[in-house]
C-alpha positions as MATLAB code, in Angstrom:
seq = 'MRIIKKSFVVSLILFVIILLPMNVQAAGRFKLSADRLTTYVGASVKLKVTGAKGTVKWTSSNNSIATVSDSGKITAVKSGKTIIKAHNNGVTLKCPVTVKKLLTAKQAVNKYKKDSKIIRYATINMYLDKINDSKFLGCMAVDRERKIAYVDLAGLGINKRYITNNRVYWYNKGDSKWYYYKNKGEVTVSQNEISNISSPVSKGIRNFNGRKAMQVKAVVDKKTVMLYFDISDFTLIGMTEKVNKHRAVIILDYKSKVAIPSDITKKAKYREELKTLR';
ca = [
    -137.830  100.690  -55.566;
    -136.318  103.462  -57.720;
    -139.715  105.165  -57.978;
    -140.227  104.886  -54.219;
    -136.716  106.234  -53.582;
    -137.247  109.198  -55.908;
    -140.566  110.016  -54.277;
    -139.006  110.024  -50.819;
    -136.213  112.346  -51.942;
    -138.818  114.848  -53.183;
    -140.698  114.528  -49.910;
    -137.510  115.084  -47.897;
    -136.810  118.364  -49.684;
    -140.261  119.635  -48.783;
    -140.842  118.333  -45.296;
    -137.486  119.186  -43.787;
    -139.020  122.663  -43.452;
    -141.314  122.679  -40.444;
    -142.079  124.608  -37.277;
    -140.524  123.793  -33.965;
    -143.097  124.201  -31.176;
    -141.853  125.996  -28.070;
    -142.553  125.086  -24.429;
    -142.514  127.821  -21.818;
    -142.479  127.352  -18.040;
    -143.734  129.758  -15.450;
    -141.372  130.874  -12.730;
    -141.590  129.482   -9.197;
    -141.113  126.197   -7.397;
    -144.580  124.902   -8.245;
    -144.617  125.206  -12.040;
    -146.883  124.692  -14.997;
    -145.519  123.425  -18.306;
    -146.966  126.504  -20.059;
    -147.963  129.985  -18.932;
    -150.630  130.273  -21.658;
    -152.070  128.040  -24.359;
    -153.845  128.373  -27.677;
    -155.718  125.360  -28.995;
    -158.574  124.491  -31.344;
    -162.119  123.175  -30.963;
    -162.144  119.406  -30.436;
    -158.476  119.194  -29.496;
    -157.005  117.957  -26.212;
    -153.750  119.120  -24.680;
    -152.018  118.074  -21.448;
    -150.914  120.700  -18.945;
    -148.230  119.348  -16.607;
    -146.918  120.475  -13.229;
    -143.584  120.123  -11.442;
    -142.732  120.746   -7.811;
    -146.184  119.831   -6.510;
    -146.598  118.119   -3.133;
    -149.560  115.826   -2.909;
    -152.704  116.038   -5.028;
    -153.165  118.783   -7.610;
    -156.724  120.031   -8.117;
    -157.599  121.334  -11.577;
    -160.403  123.751  -12.452;
    -161.587  125.733  -15.466;
    -163.134  129.176  -15.119;
    -165.454  128.393  -18.037;
    -166.262  124.745  -18.724;
    -168.331  125.722  -21.766;
    -165.069  126.828  -23.459;
    -162.704  124.128  -22.186;
    -162.792  121.472  -19.507;
    -159.874  120.027  -17.547;
    -159.533  116.538  -16.081;
    -158.014  115.487  -12.753;
    -154.745  114.791  -14.594;
    -154.553  118.213  -16.281;
    -155.884  117.164  -19.684;
    -157.611  120.141  -21.293;
    -160.384  119.506  -23.830;
    -161.471  122.406  -26.034;
    -165.259  122.654  -26.388;
    -165.951  125.871  -28.315;
    -164.152  129.041  -29.323;
    -163.500  131.568  -26.563;
    -161.238  132.096  -23.570;
    -160.956  130.467  -20.162;
    -158.429  130.134  -17.363;
    -157.182  126.748  -16.244;
    -156.075  126.691  -12.603;
    -153.887  124.232  -10.726;
    -154.288  124.233   -6.928;
    -151.719  122.658   -4.605;
    -150.980  123.285   -0.911;
    -152.607  126.700   -0.903;
    -150.860  127.810   -4.092;
    -152.830  128.450   -7.292;
    -151.241  128.716  -10.715;
    -153.165  130.055  -13.699;
    -152.877  129.325  -17.396;
    -155.035  131.429  -19.763;
    -156.360  129.270  -22.590;
    -157.655  130.562  -25.907;
    -159.773  128.199  -27.991;
    -160.087  128.927  -31.697;
    -162.219  127.444  -34.443;
    -160.625  124.770  -36.583;
    -158.606  126.184  -39.443;
    -159.620  125.548  -43.020;
    -157.291  123.488  -45.207;
    -156.012  126.649  -46.916;
    -155.406  128.372  -43.579;
    -153.491  125.341  -42.265;
    -151.219  125.291  -45.324;
    -150.643  129.059  -45.145;
    -149.750  128.718  -41.453;
    -147.278  126.005  -42.391;
    -145.673  128.257  -45.009;
    -145.319  131.081  -42.501;
    -144.107  128.990  -39.578;
    -141.581  127.063  -41.688;
    -139.429  130.163  -41.949;
    -138.373  129.864  -38.302;
    -137.365  126.209  -38.306;
    -134.587  125.251  -35.883;
    -134.288  121.479  -36.192;
    -136.386  118.491  -37.192;
    -136.291  114.754  -37.791;
    -138.110  112.903  -40.552;
    -138.830  109.181  -40.107;
    -140.000  107.222  -43.137;
    -142.019  104.024  -43.408;
    -143.535  101.913  -46.149;
    -147.261  101.183  -45.761;
    -147.305  100.995  -41.940;
    -145.682  102.721  -38.990;
    -143.715   99.913  -37.365;
    -140.100   98.790  -37.113;
    -140.387   96.161  -39.836;
    -141.548   98.821  -42.315;
    -138.957  101.435  -41.356;
    -137.055  102.807  -44.356;
    -134.847  105.392  -42.682;
    -134.619  108.905  -41.364;
    -133.139  112.326  -41.982;
    -132.444  115.044  -39.411;
    -131.400  118.684  -39.751;
    -130.038  121.111  -37.163;
    -130.319  124.507  -38.825;
    -128.550  126.420  -36.041;
    -125.390  124.305  -36.100;
    -125.774  123.438  -39.790;
    -125.568  119.684  -39.385;
    -127.595  117.060  -41.248;
    -127.894  113.311  -40.644;
    -129.082  110.777  -43.193;
    -129.770  107.081  -42.675;
    -131.835  105.582  -45.474;
    -130.733  101.956  -45.286;
    -134.131  100.835  -46.566;
    -133.463  102.796  -49.759;
    -129.862  101.671  -50.124;
    -128.277  104.880  -48.802;
    -125.588  104.556  -46.122;
    -125.462  106.579  -42.927;
    -123.821  109.993  -43.142;
    -123.367  113.221  -41.198;
    -123.088  116.375  -43.275;
    -121.536  119.644  -42.097;
    -120.405  122.750  -43.953;
    -116.855  121.385  -44.055;
    -117.123  117.620  -44.174;
    -119.287  114.659  -45.078;
    -118.784  111.710  -42.732;
    -119.985  108.480  -44.311;
    -120.278  104.907  -43.087;
    -118.742  102.094  -45.131;
    -120.560   98.787  -44.640;
    -117.658   96.910  -46.178;
    -115.284   97.404  -43.236;
    -117.762   98.894  -40.730;
    -115.759  102.114  -40.471;
    -116.452  105.838  -40.821;
    -114.685  108.019  -43.386;
    -114.943  111.631  -44.456;
    -114.385  113.829  -47.485;
    -114.541  117.585  -47.998;
    -117.999  119.048  -48.438;
    -118.154  121.332  -51.467;
    -121.485  122.865  -50.520;
    -123.221  124.233  -47.447;
    -125.864  122.766  -45.166;
    -128.940  124.880  -45.828;
    -132.697  124.483  -45.555;
    -134.323  125.108  -48.912;
    -137.780  126.622  -49.054;
    -138.218  126.394  -52.812;
    -140.808  123.608  -52.575;
    -143.093  125.556  -50.226;
    -144.862  127.443  -53.011;
    -145.623  124.166  -54.793;
    -148.347  123.144  -52.321;
    -151.682  123.745  -54.037;
    -155.367  122.801  -54.026;
    -155.636  121.955  -50.286;
    -158.913  120.295  -49.292;
    -159.840  119.208  -45.763;
    -160.752  115.524  -45.469;
    -161.840  115.715  -41.837;
    -160.302  114.714  -38.523;
    -158.264  111.501  -38.414;
    -156.021  109.660  -35.983;
    -152.440  109.835  -37.220;
    -149.614  108.140  -35.326;
    -151.645  108.259  -32.121;
    -152.612  111.913  -32.463;
    -155.798  113.627  -33.576;
    -155.072  115.510  -36.792;
    -156.804  117.292  -39.649;
    -156.180  115.439  -42.896;
    -155.604  117.711  -45.872;
    -155.436  116.508  -49.459;
    -153.063  118.650  -51.531;
    -150.973  118.642  -54.681;
    -147.185  118.911  -54.447;
    -145.172  118.899  -57.665;
    -148.131  117.347  -59.534;
    -148.355  114.573  -56.918;
    -151.320  114.095  -54.614;
    -150.356  113.812  -50.949;
    -152.153  113.742  -47.615;
    -150.921  116.223  -45.014;
    -151.668  115.822  -41.312;
    -151.924  118.818  -38.966;
    -152.168  118.289  -35.192;
    -155.411  120.037  -34.275;
    -154.030  121.192  -30.913;
    -151.800  123.777  -32.642;
    -151.939  122.943  -36.386;
    -148.322  121.926  -36.572;
    -147.572  119.672  -39.539;
    -146.842  116.230  -38.061;
    -146.658  114.029  -41.151;
    -147.746  113.058  -44.630;
    -148.636  110.058  -46.761;
    -148.300  109.494  -50.488;
    -149.263  106.622  -52.760;
    -146.296  105.130  -54.590;
    -147.345  102.395  -57.036;
    -149.132   99.818  -54.862;
    -147.561  101.112  -51.672;
    -148.042  104.038  -49.326;
    -145.117  106.196  -48.250;
    -145.499  107.474  -44.682;
    -143.455  110.309  -43.179;
    -143.475  111.197  -39.478;
    -142.136  114.565  -38.313;
    -140.390  114.882  -34.954;
    -139.332  118.222  -33.501;
    -137.476  117.096  -30.378;
    -134.380  115.325  -31.657;
    -131.200  117.324  -32.210;
    -128.326  116.267  -34.431;
    -124.956  115.553  -32.806;
    -121.986  113.831  -34.417;
    -120.470  111.269  -31.992;
    -116.962  112.273  -30.957;
    -115.496  108.874  -31.855;
    -116.555  109.446  -35.475;
    -114.933  112.877  -35.755;
    -111.756  111.607  -34.102;
    -111.318  108.258  -35.838;
    -112.734  108.916  -39.311;
    -110.087  108.847  -42.037;
    -110.133  110.702  -45.330;
    -111.559  108.721  -48.217;
    -113.659  109.810  -51.184;
    -116.874  107.879  -51.528;
    -116.798  105.620  -54.561;
    -120.546  105.701  -55.121;
    -122.232  109.093  -54.741;
    -125.933  109.696  -54.159;
    -128.054  110.356  -57.200;
];
């Protein structure tokens, strides 16, 4: 378990640095979930509408580049450009779509290095061998804008805690209460591990956590890991690593923000933690 715990800590340092995808909506009552899209050959992406009355008809100006289903699911066929249109009650909304060739493993990693510099917040969920509740080891979340971090690694023997620039709130299982002590550091997002990704090799397209992704074999700090990039936009969505006879699995989530419950900040009493993390 110590080896598994150490491996996860290394992984946390690296994979807390990721890109937050942005969603943009067009103006108007009848709206599309994006005003333009860029995707990659073989990928599928769903375009949604709000404010529609009745049936929405979808069309593509060039089906040889990308097709669109009756539900707004766009499937990229080959590189090029097309316009996806949504028709409803005499109103037509357009979404230009650019389809690019799949990136190489090196290009995907370089994109990750570049995009990681604009991280806002992210959540990392960790599992052992399989992605299900019984194999859940814990999670870590970071809000870079508000400089708040959350850690809950019960499966690795680490209690829950919220970390801010001023305080560390920690949960004591003994009396089921929250305490705090003064934080001597600052909540930051390190990028030191980024340059340690080397020797990326594409292993093809795989299904990862219900999504189609390009699997990339790479070396990080002399350890071989598998990286998974969503082929719709080549965002890093997870990784796996062999640890002894087990497989460590990390899932990246970009939607969850970190917020400290008010009852914790109000009721927590000062108390130094007897056992610090190592």
